[in-house]
mmCIF file of C-alpha atoms and ligand atoms in Angstrom:
data_model
loop_
_atom_site.group_PDB
_atom_site.id
_atom_site.type_symbol
_atom_site.label_atom_id
_atom_site.label_comp_id
_atom_site.label_asym_id
_atom_site.label_seq_id
_atom_site.Cartn_x
_atom_site.Cartn_y
_atom_site.Cartn_z
ATOM 1 C CA UNK A 1 86.107 62.168 116.664
ATOM 2 C CA UNK A 2 86.413 60.625 120.153
ATOM 3 C CA UNK A 3 89.206 58.359 119.019
ATOM 4 C CA UNK A 4 87.255 55.266 120.101
ATOM 5 C CA UNK A 5 87.770 52.200 117.900
ATOM 6 C CA UNK A 6 83.897 51.619 117.685
ATOM 7 C CA UNK A 7 82.747 55.083 116.909
ATOM 8 C CA UNK A 8 79.004 55.655 116.428
ATOM 9 C CA UNK A 9 77.767 56.903 112.942
ATOM 10 C CA UNK A 10 77.345 60.499 114.301
ATOM 11 C CA UNK A 11 81.134 60.469 115.358
ATOM 12 C CA UNK A 12 82.232 59.630 111.847
ATOM 13 C CA UNK A 13 82.897 62.530 109.241
ATOM 14 C CA UNK A 14 79.924 61.485 107.069
ATOM 15 C CA UNK A 15 79.051 63.871 104.106
ATOM 16 C CA UNK A 16 76.647 66.445 105.756
ATOM 17 C CA UNK A 17 73.664 65.581 103.263
ATOM 18 C CA UNK A 18 73.911 61.951 104.353
ATOM 19 C CA UNK A 19 73.532 62.761 108.151
ATOM 20 C CA UNK A 20 70.306 61.315 109.531
ATOM 21 C CA UNK A 21 69.627 59.244 106.367
ATOM 22 C CA UNK A 22 68.365 55.662 106.563
ATOM 23 C CA UNK A 23 69.472 53.006 103.941
ATOM 24 C CA UNK A 24 66.625 51.884 101.470
ATOM 25 C CA UNK A 25 64.628 49.442 103.475
ATOM 26 C CA UNK A 26 61.544 47.661 102.446
ATOM 27 C CA UNK A 27 61.316 45.321 105.303
ATOM 28 C CA UNK A 28 62.580 41.901 104.451
ATOM 29 C CA UNK A 29 60.368 39.623 106.864
ATOM 30 C CA UNK A 30 59.908 36.029 106.939
ATOM 31 C CA UNK A 31 56.055 35.708 106.590
ATOM 32 C CA UNK A 32 53.952 33.316 104.400
ATOM 33 C CA UNK A 33 52.670 35.838 101.857
ATOM 34 C CA UNK A 34 55.195 38.376 100.377
ATOM 35 C CA UNK A 35 53.356 40.984 98.251
ATOM 36 C CA UNK A 36 55.712 44.031 99.081
ATOM 37 C CA UNK A 37 58.375 44.483 96.460
ATOM 38 C CA UNK A 38 56.722 43.640 93.184
ATOM 39 C CA UNK A 39 58.584 40.510 92.692
ATOM 40 C CA UNK A 40 57.389 37.795 90.254
ATOM 41 C CA UNK A 41 55.829 35.301 92.517
ATOM 42 C CA UNK A 42 56.590 32.250 90.236
ATOM 43 C CA UNK A 43 60.143 30.729 90.850
ATOM 44 C CA UNK A 44 61.895 29.333 87.812
ATOM 45 C CA UNK A 45 61.172 25.831 86.411
ATOM 46 C CA UNK A 46 63.468 22.833 86.793
ATOM 47 C CA UNK A 47 64.535 23.239 83.208
ATOM 48 C CA UNK A 48 65.458 26.950 83.606
ATOM 49 C CA UNK A 49 67.388 26.156 86.993
ATOM 50 C CA UNK A 50 69.387 23.361 85.178
ATOM 51 C CA UNK A 51 70.233 25.596 82.328
ATOM 52 C CA UNK A 52 71.260 28.535 84.571
ATOM 53 C CA UNK A 53 73.216 26.188 86.648
ATOM 54 C CA UNK A 54 75.174 24.722 83.664
ATOM 55 C CA UNK A 55 75.810 28.341 82.415
ATOM 56 C CA UNK A 56 77.024 29.586 85.751
ATOM 57 C CA UNK A 57 79.247 26.356 86.163
ATOM 58 C CA UNK A 58 80.918 27.114 82.911
ATOM 59 C CA UNK A 59 81.455 30.704 83.701
ATOM 60 C CA UNK A 60 82.969 29.789 87.177
ATOM 61 C CA UNK A 61 85.769 27.876 85.540
ATOM 62 C CA UNK A 62 87.074 31.329 84.149
ATOM 63 C CA UNK A 63 86.731 33.003 87.473
ATOM 64 C CA UNK A 64 90.444 33.648 87.813
ATOM 65 C CA UNK A 65 90.046 36.094 84.901
ATOM 66 C CA UNK A 66 88.156 39.382 84.995
ATOM 67 C CA UNK A 67 84.821 39.354 83.143
ATOM 68 C CA UNK A 68 84.481 40.731 79.659
ATOM 69 C CA UNK A 69 84.221 44.460 80.659
ATOM 70 C CA UNK A 70 81.679 45.585 78.194
ATOM 71 C CA UNK A 71 79.362 42.592 78.373
ATOM 72 C CA UNK A 72 78.872 42.564 74.596
ATOM 73 C CA UNK A 73 77.388 39.110 74.213
ATOM 74 C CA UNK A 74 74.839 39.936 76.990
ATOM 75 C CA UNK A 75 74.005 43.385 75.450
ATOM 76 C CA UNK A 76 73.387 41.639 71.969
ATOM 77 C CA UNK A 77 70.901 39.268 73.706
ATOM 78 C CA UNK A 78 69.142 42.082 75.311
ATOM 79 C CA UNK A 79 69.000 44.089 72.012
ATOM 80 C CA UNK A 80 67.514 40.890 70.300
ATOM 81 C CA UNK A 81 65.014 40.588 73.173
ATOM 82 C CA UNK A 82 63.877 44.349 72.735
ATOM 83 C CA UNK A 83 63.796 44.249 68.856
ATOM 84 C CA UNK A 84 63.134 47.578 67.364
ATOM 85 C CA UNK A 85 66.246 47.142 65.175
ATOM 86 C CA UNK A 86 68.486 47.845 68.275
ATOM 87 C CA UNK A 87 72.063 46.285 68.492
ATOM 88 C CA UNK A 88 74.517 45.812 71.362
ATOM 89 C CA UNK A 89 75.831 49.337 70.704
ATOM 90 C CA UNK A 90 72.345 50.612 71.808
ATOM 91 C CA UNK A 91 72.315 48.688 75.051
ATOM 92 C CA UNK A 92 73.748 49.329 78.429
ATOM 93 C CA UNK A 93 73.465 46.799 81.362
ATOM 94 C CA UNK A 94 74.382 46.710 85.011
ATOM 95 C CA UNK A 95 73.463 45.085 88.286
ATOM 96 C CA UNK A 96 69.738 46.062 88.325
ATOM 97 C CA UNK A 97 68.302 49.135 86.802
ATOM 98 C CA UNK A 98 69.232 50.835 90.133
ATOM 99 C CA UNK A 99 72.743 50.625 89.042
ATOM 100 C CA UNK A 100 72.030 51.764 85.456
ATOM 101 C CA UNK A 101 70.225 54.857 86.892
ATOM 102 C CA UNK A 102 73.322 55.590 89.045
ATOM 103 C CA UNK A 103 75.364 55.553 85.780
ATOM 104 C CA UNK A 104 72.947 57.891 84.197
ATOM 105 C CA UNK A 105 73.078 60.443 86.995
ATOM 106 C CA UNK A 106 76.769 60.001 87.276
ATOM 107 C CA UNK A 107 77.358 60.799 83.700
ATOM 108 C CA UNK A 108 74.612 63.500 83.133
ATOM 109 C CA UNK A 109 73.902 64.882 86.695
ATOM 110 C CA UNK A 110 76.381 66.044 89.281
ATOM 111 C CA UNK A 111 77.302 69.154 91.147
ATOM 112 C CA UNK A 112 75.532 72.211 89.740
ATOM 113 C CA UNK A 113 73.186 70.003 87.749
ATOM 114 C CA UNK A 114 69.560 68.966 88.458
ATOM 115 C CA UNK A 115 67.161 65.968 87.890
ATOM 116 C CA UNK A 116 63.505 66.185 87.732
ATOM 117 C CA UNK A 117 60.565 63.707 88.166
ATOM 118 C CA UNK A 118 56.899 63.749 88.450
ATOM 119 C CA UNK A 119 55.630 62.700 91.934
ATOM 120 C CA UNK A 120 54.554 60.556 93.593
ATOM 121 C CA UNK A 121 57.189 58.295 91.987
ATOM 122 C CA UNK A 122 59.875 55.795 92.782
ATOM 123 C CA UNK A 123 61.450 56.242 96.080
ATOM 124 C CA UNK A 124 64.957 55.429 94.844
ATOM 125 C CA UNK A 125 65.168 58.313 92.383
ATOM 126 C CA UNK A 126 66.008 60.993 95.037
ATOM 127 C CA UNK A 127 68.700 58.670 96.454
ATOM 128 C CA UNK A 128 70.396 58.408 93.048
ATOM 129 C CA UNK A 129 70.324 62.196 92.844
ATOM 130 C CA UNK A 130 71.692 62.696 96.443
ATOM 131 C CA UNK A 131 74.499 60.084 95.854
ATOM 132 C CA UNK A 132 75.631 61.773 92.697
ATOM 133 C CA UNK A 133 75.397 65.480 94.167
ATOM 134 C CA UNK A 134 72.708 66.214 91.643
ATOM 135 C CA UNK A 135 69.939 68.679 92.780
ATOM 136 C CA UNK A 136 66.486 67.067 93.050
ATOM 137 C CA UNK A 137 63.427 68.631 91.638
ATOM 138 C CA UNK A 138 59.805 67.369 91.579
ATOM 139 C CA UNK A 139 56.584 68.378 89.926
ATOM 140 C CA UNK A 140 53.265 67.012 91.069
ATOM 141 C CA UNK A 141 51.098 64.695 89.003
ATOM 142 C CA UNK A 142 47.306 65.070 88.888
ATOM 143 C CA UNK A 143 45.116 63.693 91.716
ATOM 144 C CA UNK A 144 44.463 60.550 89.596
ATOM 145 C CA UNK A 145 48.473 60.265 89.258
ATOM 146 C CA UNK A 146 48.356 60.875 85.505
ATOM 147 C CA UNK A 147 50.770 63.506 84.098
ATOM 148 C CA UNK A 148 49.665 67.154 83.871
ATOM 149 C CA UNK A 149 51.384 67.888 80.536
ATOM 150 C CA UNK A 150 50.973 71.644 80.593
ATOM 151 C CA UNK A 151 52.429 71.871 84.122
ATOM 152 C CA UNK A 152 55.233 69.403 83.127
ATOM 153 C CA UNK A 153 56.232 71.422 80.031
ATOM 154 C CA UNK A 154 56.078 74.663 81.987
ATOM 155 C CA UNK A 155 58.196 73.292 84.780
ATOM 156 C CA UNK A 156 60.716 71.897 82.312
ATOM 157 C CA UNK A 157 60.962 75.372 80.438
ATOM 158 C CA UNK A 158 61.417 77.186 83.810
ATOM 159 C CA UNK A 159 63.748 74.679 85.633
ATOM 160 C CA UNK A 160 65.779 73.429 82.707
ATOM 161 C CA UNK A 161 66.598 70.080 84.401
ATOM 162 C CA UNK A 162 69.777 68.181 83.186
ATOM 163 C CA UNK A 163 68.082 64.915 83.571
ATOM 164 C CA UNK A 164 64.260 63.990 83.439
ATOM 165 C CA UNK A 165 63.323 60.684 85.046
ATOM 166 C CA UNK A 166 59.785 59.389 84.241
ATOM 167 C CA UNK A 167 58.550 55.981 85.310
ATOM 168 C CA UNK A 168 55.984 54.506 82.952
ATOM 169 C CA UNK A 169 54.094 52.499 84.192
ATOM 170 C CA UNK A 170 54.896 54.519 87.488
ATOM 171 C CA UNK A 171 55.764 53.047 90.711
ATOM 172 C CA UNK A 172 54.017 53.171 93.322
ATOM 173 C CA UNK A 173 50.873 54.237 91.403
ATOM 174 C CA UNK A 174 50.918 51.898 88.350
ATOM 175 C CA UNK A 175 50.022 54.683 85.965
ATOM 176 C CA UNK A 176 51.313 54.472 82.449
ATOM 177 C CA UNK A 177 51.996 57.795 80.511
ATOM 178 C CA UNK A 178 50.639 58.029 77.059
ATOM 179 C CA UNK A 179 53.275 57.932 74.193
ATOM 180 C CA UNK A 180 52.362 61.448 72.727
ATOM 181 C CA UNK A 181 52.883 62.982 76.145
ATOM 182 C CA UNK A 182 56.314 61.111 76.401
ATOM 183 C CA UNK A 183 57.171 62.529 72.882
ATOM 184 C CA UNK A 184 56.360 65.984 74.013
ATOM 185 C CA UNK A 185 58.633 65.608 77.134
ATOM 186 C CA UNK A 186 61.432 64.154 75.015
ATOM 187 C CA UNK A 187 61.201 67.180 72.652
ATOM 188 C CA UNK A 188 61.145 69.596 75.494
ATOM 189 C CA UNK A 189 63.967 68.038 77.662
ATOM 190 C CA UNK A 190 66.903 70.503 77.653
ATOM 191 C CA UNK A 191 69.196 67.569 78.790
ATOM 192 C CA UNK A 192 68.596 63.736 78.771
ATOM 193 C CA UNK A 193 65.299 61.986 79.606
ATOM 194 C CA UNK A 194 64.979 58.329 80.955
ATOM 195 C CA UNK A 195 61.872 56.661 80.674
ATOM 196 C CA UNK A 196 61.988 53.880 83.256
ATOM 197 C CA UNK A 197 59.853 50.886 81.831
ATOM 198 C CA UNK A 198 60.570 48.549 84.672
ATOM 199 C CA UNK A 199 57.022 47.254 84.438
ATOM 200 C CA UNK A 200 56.486 47.609 80.666
ATOM 201 C CA UNK A 201 55.636 43.895 80.143
ATOM 202 C CA UNK A 202 52.715 44.133 82.468
ATOM 203 C CA UNK A 203 51.057 47.060 80.571
ATOM 204 C CA UNK A 204 47.679 46.615 79.101
ATOM 205 C CA UNK A 205 47.836 45.119 75.611
ATOM 206 C CA UNK A 206 48.208 47.816 73.005
ATOM 207 C CA UNK A 207 50.203 50.053 75.285
ATOM 208 C CA UNK A 208 53.237 51.417 73.122
ATOM 209 C CA UNK A 209 56.735 51.343 74.549
ATOM 210 C CA UNK A 210 58.871 54.491 74.526
ATOM 211 C CA UNK A 211 61.267 52.194 72.441
ATOM 212 C CA UNK A 212 59.153 53.611 69.492
ATOM 213 C CA UNK A 213 60.657 57.109 70.247
ATOM 214 C CA UNK A 214 64.337 56.143 70.203
ATOM 215 C CA UNK A 215 64.813 56.661 66.451
ATOM 216 C CA UNK A 216 63.610 60.411 67.026
ATOM 217 C CA UNK A 217 65.470 61.296 70.137
ATOM 218 C CA UNK A 218 69.177 61.053 70.803
ATOM 219 C CA UNK A 219 68.648 62.396 74.321
ATOM 220 C CA UNK A 220 66.257 59.611 75.222
ATOM 221 C CA UNK A 221 67.062 56.324 77.066
ATOM 222 C CA UNK A 222 64.528 53.636 77.895
ATOM 223 C CA UNK A 223 65.301 51.664 81.038
ATOM 224 C CA UNK A 224 64.087 48.072 81.669
ATOM 225 C CA UNK A 225 64.846 45.330 84.221
ATOM 226 C CA UNK A 226 64.837 41.533 84.384
ATOM 227 C CA UNK A 227 63.675 41.879 87.991
ATOM 228 C CA UNK A 228 60.015 41.858 87.565
ATOM 229 C CA UNK A 229 58.482 40.357 84.409
ATOM 230 C CA UNK A 230 61.586 37.920 83.932
ATOM 231 C CA UNK A 231 61.310 36.609 87.572
ATOM 232 C CA UNK A 232 65.115 37.488 87.918
ATOM 233 C CA UNK A 233 65.071 39.862 90.869
ATOM 234 C CA UNK A 234 67.720 37.863 92.638
ATOM 235 C CA UNK A 235 69.885 37.831 89.403
ATOM 236 C CA UNK A 236 70.204 41.627 89.569
ATOM 237 C CA UNK A 237 70.135 42.590 85.902
ATOM 238 C CA UNK A 238 68.892 46.000 84.504
ATOM 239 C CA UNK A 239 69.536 47.595 81.202
ATOM 240 C CA UNK A 240 68.572 50.468 79.046
ATOM 241 C CA UNK A 241 68.303 51.312 75.375
ATOM 242 C CA UNK A 242 69.600 54.537 73.639
ATOM 243 C CA UNK A 243 71.798 55.968 71.001
ATOM 244 C CA UNK A 244 75.287 54.567 70.901
ATOM 245 C CA UNK A 245 76.728 58.001 72.160
ATOM 246 C CA UNK A 246 74.460 57.824 75.194
ATOM 247 C CA UNK A 247 75.880 54.357 76.010
ATOM 248 C CA UNK A 248 79.502 55.700 75.656
ATOM 249 C CA UNK A 249 78.802 58.254 78.252
ATOM 250 C CA UNK A 250 77.609 55.494 80.743
ATOM 251 C CA UNK A 251 80.800 53.379 79.947
ATOM 252 C CA UNK A 252 82.814 56.470 81.313
ATOM 253 C CA UNK A 253 81.362 56.369 84.892
ATOM 254 C CA UNK A 254 80.868 52.517 85.360
ATOM 255 C CA UNK A 255 83.153 50.783 87.577
ATOM 256 C CA UNK A 256 85.488 48.449 85.841
ATOM 257 C CA UNK A 257 84.173 44.829 85.478
ATOM 258 C CA UNK A 258 81.006 45.773 87.186
ATOM 259 C CA UNK A 259 79.038 42.696 85.848
ATOM 260 C CA UNK A 260 80.648 39.610 87.125
ATOM 261 C CA UNK A 261 80.993 36.496 84.959
ATOM 262 C CA UNK A 262 78.294 34.862 87.009
ATOM 263 C CA UNK A 263 75.893 37.696 86.395
ATOM 264 C CA UNK A 264 76.579 37.745 82.554
ATOM 265 C CA UNK A 265 76.221 34.042 82.198
ATOM 266 C CA UNK A 266 73.078 33.813 84.404
ATOM 267 C CA UNK A 267 71.470 36.609 82.537
ATOM 268 C CA UNK A 268 72.217 35.219 79.078
ATOM 269 C CA UNK A 269 70.894 31.803 80.135
ATOM 270 C CA UNK A 270 67.659 33.357 81.551
ATOM 271 C CA UNK A 271 67.113 35.469 78.367
ATOM 272 C CA UNK A 272 67.388 32.245 76.255
ATOM 273 C CA UNK A 273 64.312 31.153 78.233
ATOM 274 C CA UNK A 274 62.413 34.481 77.620
ATOM 275 C CA UNK A 275 59.152 33.085 76.325
ATOM 276 C CA UNK A 276 58.931 30.626 79.244
ATOM 277 C CA UNK A 277 59.921 33.211 81.856
ATOM 278 C CA UNK A 278 57.527 35.751 80.396
ATOM 279 C CA UNK A 279 54.564 33.495 80.142
ATOM 280 C CA UNK A 280 53.365 34.106 83.746
ATOM 281 C CA UNK A 281 53.003 37.783 82.825
ATOM 282 C CA UNK A 282 49.548 37.245 81.134
ATOM 283 C CA UNK A 283 48.400 35.445 84.192
ATOM 284 C CA UNK A 284 49.613 38.189 86.538
ATOM 285 C CA UNK A 285 47.947 40.792 84.416
ATOM 286 C CA UNK A 286 44.675 39.081 84.723
ATOM 287 C CA UNK A 287 45.155 38.570 88.419
ATOM 288 C CA UNK A 288 45.936 42.400 88.722
ATOM 289 C CA UNK A 289 42.742 43.276 86.828
ATOM 290 C CA UNK A 290 40.546 40.989 89.153
ATOM 291 C CA UNK A 291 42.246 42.357 92.245
ATOM 292 C CA UNK A 292 41.519 45.969 91.158
ATOM 293 C CA UNK A 293 37.866 45.051 90.400
ATOM 294 C CA UNK A 294 37.618 43.461 93.874
ATOM 295 C CA UNK A 295 39.240 46.409 95.715
ATOM 296 C CA UNK A 296 36.749 48.731 94.085
ATOM 297 C CA UNK A 297 33.809 46.425 94.902
ATOM 298 C CA UNK A 298 34.830 46.880 98.574
ATOM 299 C CA UNK A 299 34.417 50.474 98.101
ATOM 300 C CA UNK A 300 38.202 51.466 98.349
ATOM 301 C CA UNK A 301 39.799 53.846 95.916
ATOM 302 C CA UNK A 302 42.238 52.152 93.526
ATOM 303 C CA UNK A 303 44.739 53.781 91.160
ATOM 304 C CA UNK A 304 44.419 52.281 87.714
ATOM 305 C CA UNK A 305 47.431 50.063 87.287
ATOM 306 C CA UNK A 306 49.551 48.994 84.273
ATOM 307 C CA UNK A 307 52.117 47.232 86.456
ATOM 308 C CA UNK A 308 52.169 44.142 88.670
ATOM 309 C CA UNK A 309 50.941 45.940 91.751
ATOM 310 C CA UNK A 310 47.898 48.049 92.861
ATOM 311 C CA UNK A 311 47.778 51.111 94.983
ATOM 312 C CA UNK A 312 44.718 51.369 97.132
ATOM 313 C CA UNK A 313 43.246 53.278 100.067
ATOM 314 C CA UNK A 314 42.721 55.635 101.497
ATOM 315 C CA UNK A 315 42.975 54.842 105.243
ATOM 316 C CA UNK A 316 43.028 57.253 108.167
ATOM 317 C CA UNK A 317 45.751 55.078 109.585
ATOM 318 C CA UNK A 318 47.529 53.133 106.929
ATOM 319 C CA UNK A 319 50.173 51.805 109.276
ATOM 320 C CA UNK A 320 47.614 50.115 111.326
ATOM 321 C CA UNK A 321 46.169 48.430 108.227
ATOM 322 C CA UNK A 322 49.721 47.331 107.118
ATOM 323 C CA UNK A 323 50.393 45.960 110.557
ATOM 324 C CA UNK A 324 47.075 44.076 110.889
ATOM 325 C CA UNK A 325 47.701 42.517 107.425
ATOM 326 C CA UNK A 326 51.126 41.488 108.581
ATOM 327 C CA UNK A 327 49.663 39.982 111.808
ATOM 328 C CA UNK A 328 47.640 37.857 109.440
ATOM 329 C CA UNK A 329 50.821 36.709 107.568
ATOM 330 C CA UNK A 330 50.545 39.196 104.572
ATOM 331 C CA UNK A 331 53.320 41.605 103.972
ATOM 332 C CA UNK A 332 52.527 44.676 101.745
ATOM 333 C CA UNK A 333 54.108 48.038 101.270
ATOM 334 C CA UNK A 334 53.491 51.224 103.162
ATOM 335 C CA UNK A 335 54.406 53.644 100.279
ATOM 336 C CA UNK A 336 52.837 56.309 98.270
ATOM 337 C CA UNK A 337 50.830 59.552 99.269
ATOM 338 C CA UNK A 338 49.036 59.629 102.666
ATOM 339 C CA UNK A 339 46.502 56.947 103.339
ATOM 340 C CA UNK A 340 47.555 54.667 100.416
ATOM 341 C CA UNK A 341 48.970 51.261 100.444
ATOM 342 C CA UNK A 342 50.624 49.149 97.716
ATOM 343 C CA UNK A 343 50.077 45.551 97.077
ATOM 344 C CA UNK A 344 52.021 43.400 94.644
ATOM 345 C CA UNK A 345 50.157 41.016 92.470
ATOM 346 C CA UNK A 346 51.047 37.243 93.744
ATOM 347 C CA UNK A 347 49.902 33.811 92.827
ATOM 348 C CA UNK A 348 46.165 33.297 93.015
ATOM 349 C CA UNK A 349 46.615 31.690 96.376
ATOM 350 C CA UNK A 350 48.612 34.708 97.731
ATOM 351 C CA UNK A 351 46.151 37.164 96.358
ATOM 352 C CA UNK A 352 43.374 35.166 97.962
ATOM 353 C CA UNK A 353 45.042 35.368 101.295
ATOM 354 C CA UNK A 354 45.456 39.116 100.947
ATOM 355 C CA UNK A 355 41.733 39.506 100.186
ATOM 356 C CA UNK A 356 40.767 37.342 103.163
ATOM 357 C CA UNK A 357 42.995 39.322 105.566
ATOM 358 C CA UNK A 358 41.883 42.682 104.235
ATOM 359 C CA UNK A 359 38.161 41.536 104.422
ATOM 360 C CA UNK A 360 38.655 40.704 107.931
ATOM 361 C CA UNK A 361 40.244 43.979 109.010
ATOM 362 C CA UNK A 362 38.397 46.519 106.773
ATOM 363 C CA UNK A 363 35.220 47.148 109.088
ATOM 364 C CA UNK A 364 37.825 48.096 111.751
ATOM 365 C CA UNK A 365 39.649 50.601 109.841
ATOM 366 C CA UNK A 366 38.424 54.264 109.136
ATOM 367 C CA UNK A 367 38.727 55.353 105.542
ATOM 368 C CA UNK A 368 39.613 58.876 104.241
ATOM 369 C CA UNK A 369 37.397 60.360 101.632
ATOM 370 C CA UNK A 370 38.200 63.141 99.001
ATOM 371 C CA UNK A 371 36.492 66.423 100.009
HETATM 372 C C1 LIG B 1 61.545 47.637 90.619
HETATM 373 C C2 LIG B 1 61.932 48.933 89.965
HETATM 374 C C3 LIG B 1 63.132 48.959 89.093
HETATM 375 C C4 LIG B 1 64.093 47.893 89.055
HETATM 376 O O1 LIG B 1 65.155 47.758 89.914
HETATM 377 P P1 LIG B 1 66.255 46.659 89.737
HETATM 378 O O2 LIG B 1 67.268 47.410 90.375
HETATM 379 O O3 LIG B 1 66.350 46.446 88.308
HETATM 380 O O4 LIG B 1 65.766 45.578 90.496
HETATM 381 C C5 LIG B 1 63.378 50.198 88.443
HETATM 382 N N1 LIG B 1 62.494 51.195 88.461
HETATM 383 C C6 LIG B 1 61.319 51.112 89.140
HETATM 384 C C7 LIG B 1 60.278 52.274 89.039
HETATM 385 C C8 LIG B 1 60.968 49.930 89.820
HETATM 386 O O5 LIG B 1 59.851 49.874 90.655
#
């Protein structure tokens, strides 16, 4: 340390494994068409806004007191939404499923322990592991991004991970994993397994949720979020379902009063409008399918998606494509394996703007082919 009052980051005694790390950073830019972080493009209706405002207003009147620590009323509402015979004891909730996952790694990971996922997958998973001092292990998916079950089972037997994380539908690929495969993973997991269903509501009709597996596996948690299908990304509410003992483990590591009175009240008011908030999901699914068909028709490669986004490519210089779209007012996400880009499904107008911009620049951008 140099003793200056305004040290640079490199002068501070940062944990060695954090040196050189950048904070999570999907760019938040002010452009007309935002298709980069898989938000629901439909803002709440006047009626929902009024109900949420009333609920938050009442909650604020008790602001001098700490919130109800265990958020039992909210957890009961979330259990009702999920069905499957679940009750408040089966549910955990926090400020986004990002915080829920941090609780899982805090309780079941840690020094000398490991967490494993199947890549490519969600860019935040290694960060939860790093922040909780949990060793990070990865096993590749197949070229089409589906799970290679034999490889998965062999890797689990060999590596004995304490935590397995699997996103289904997966981000950034959109790939859903078959329930029979998930059952095999649950049976093989030596520790706990979290199936991250952040995009479950967007899956093709008939896709079964891992909630069906909960009665059979005490080591399983199924994670959900209100950020995507519920159009509640700004409200920050994620949750998971598991056996009551699993929930008790998470309660040990959560910070006290982690969910504010405002968050609890707003989430409960939003849940009371679940049918209305979810009614756009069907429209978004149809828009996604049409977008995939269109991308395929342009001759691009597309990863089959069960989520509210599509991974497409592959470009010799994907950054150039990303930048040229941005220059035309369309922000998408530069993520996933080399050459791929991810676009969220927006309103029909937003998706049309994306198609127009991409049509404009495609002839000018070299593709990669598989050989
Ligand atoms: C968006 C997303 C989440 C949700 O994060 P929140 O913190 O609830 O907003 C969780 N998992 C995956 C794979 C996601 O893409």
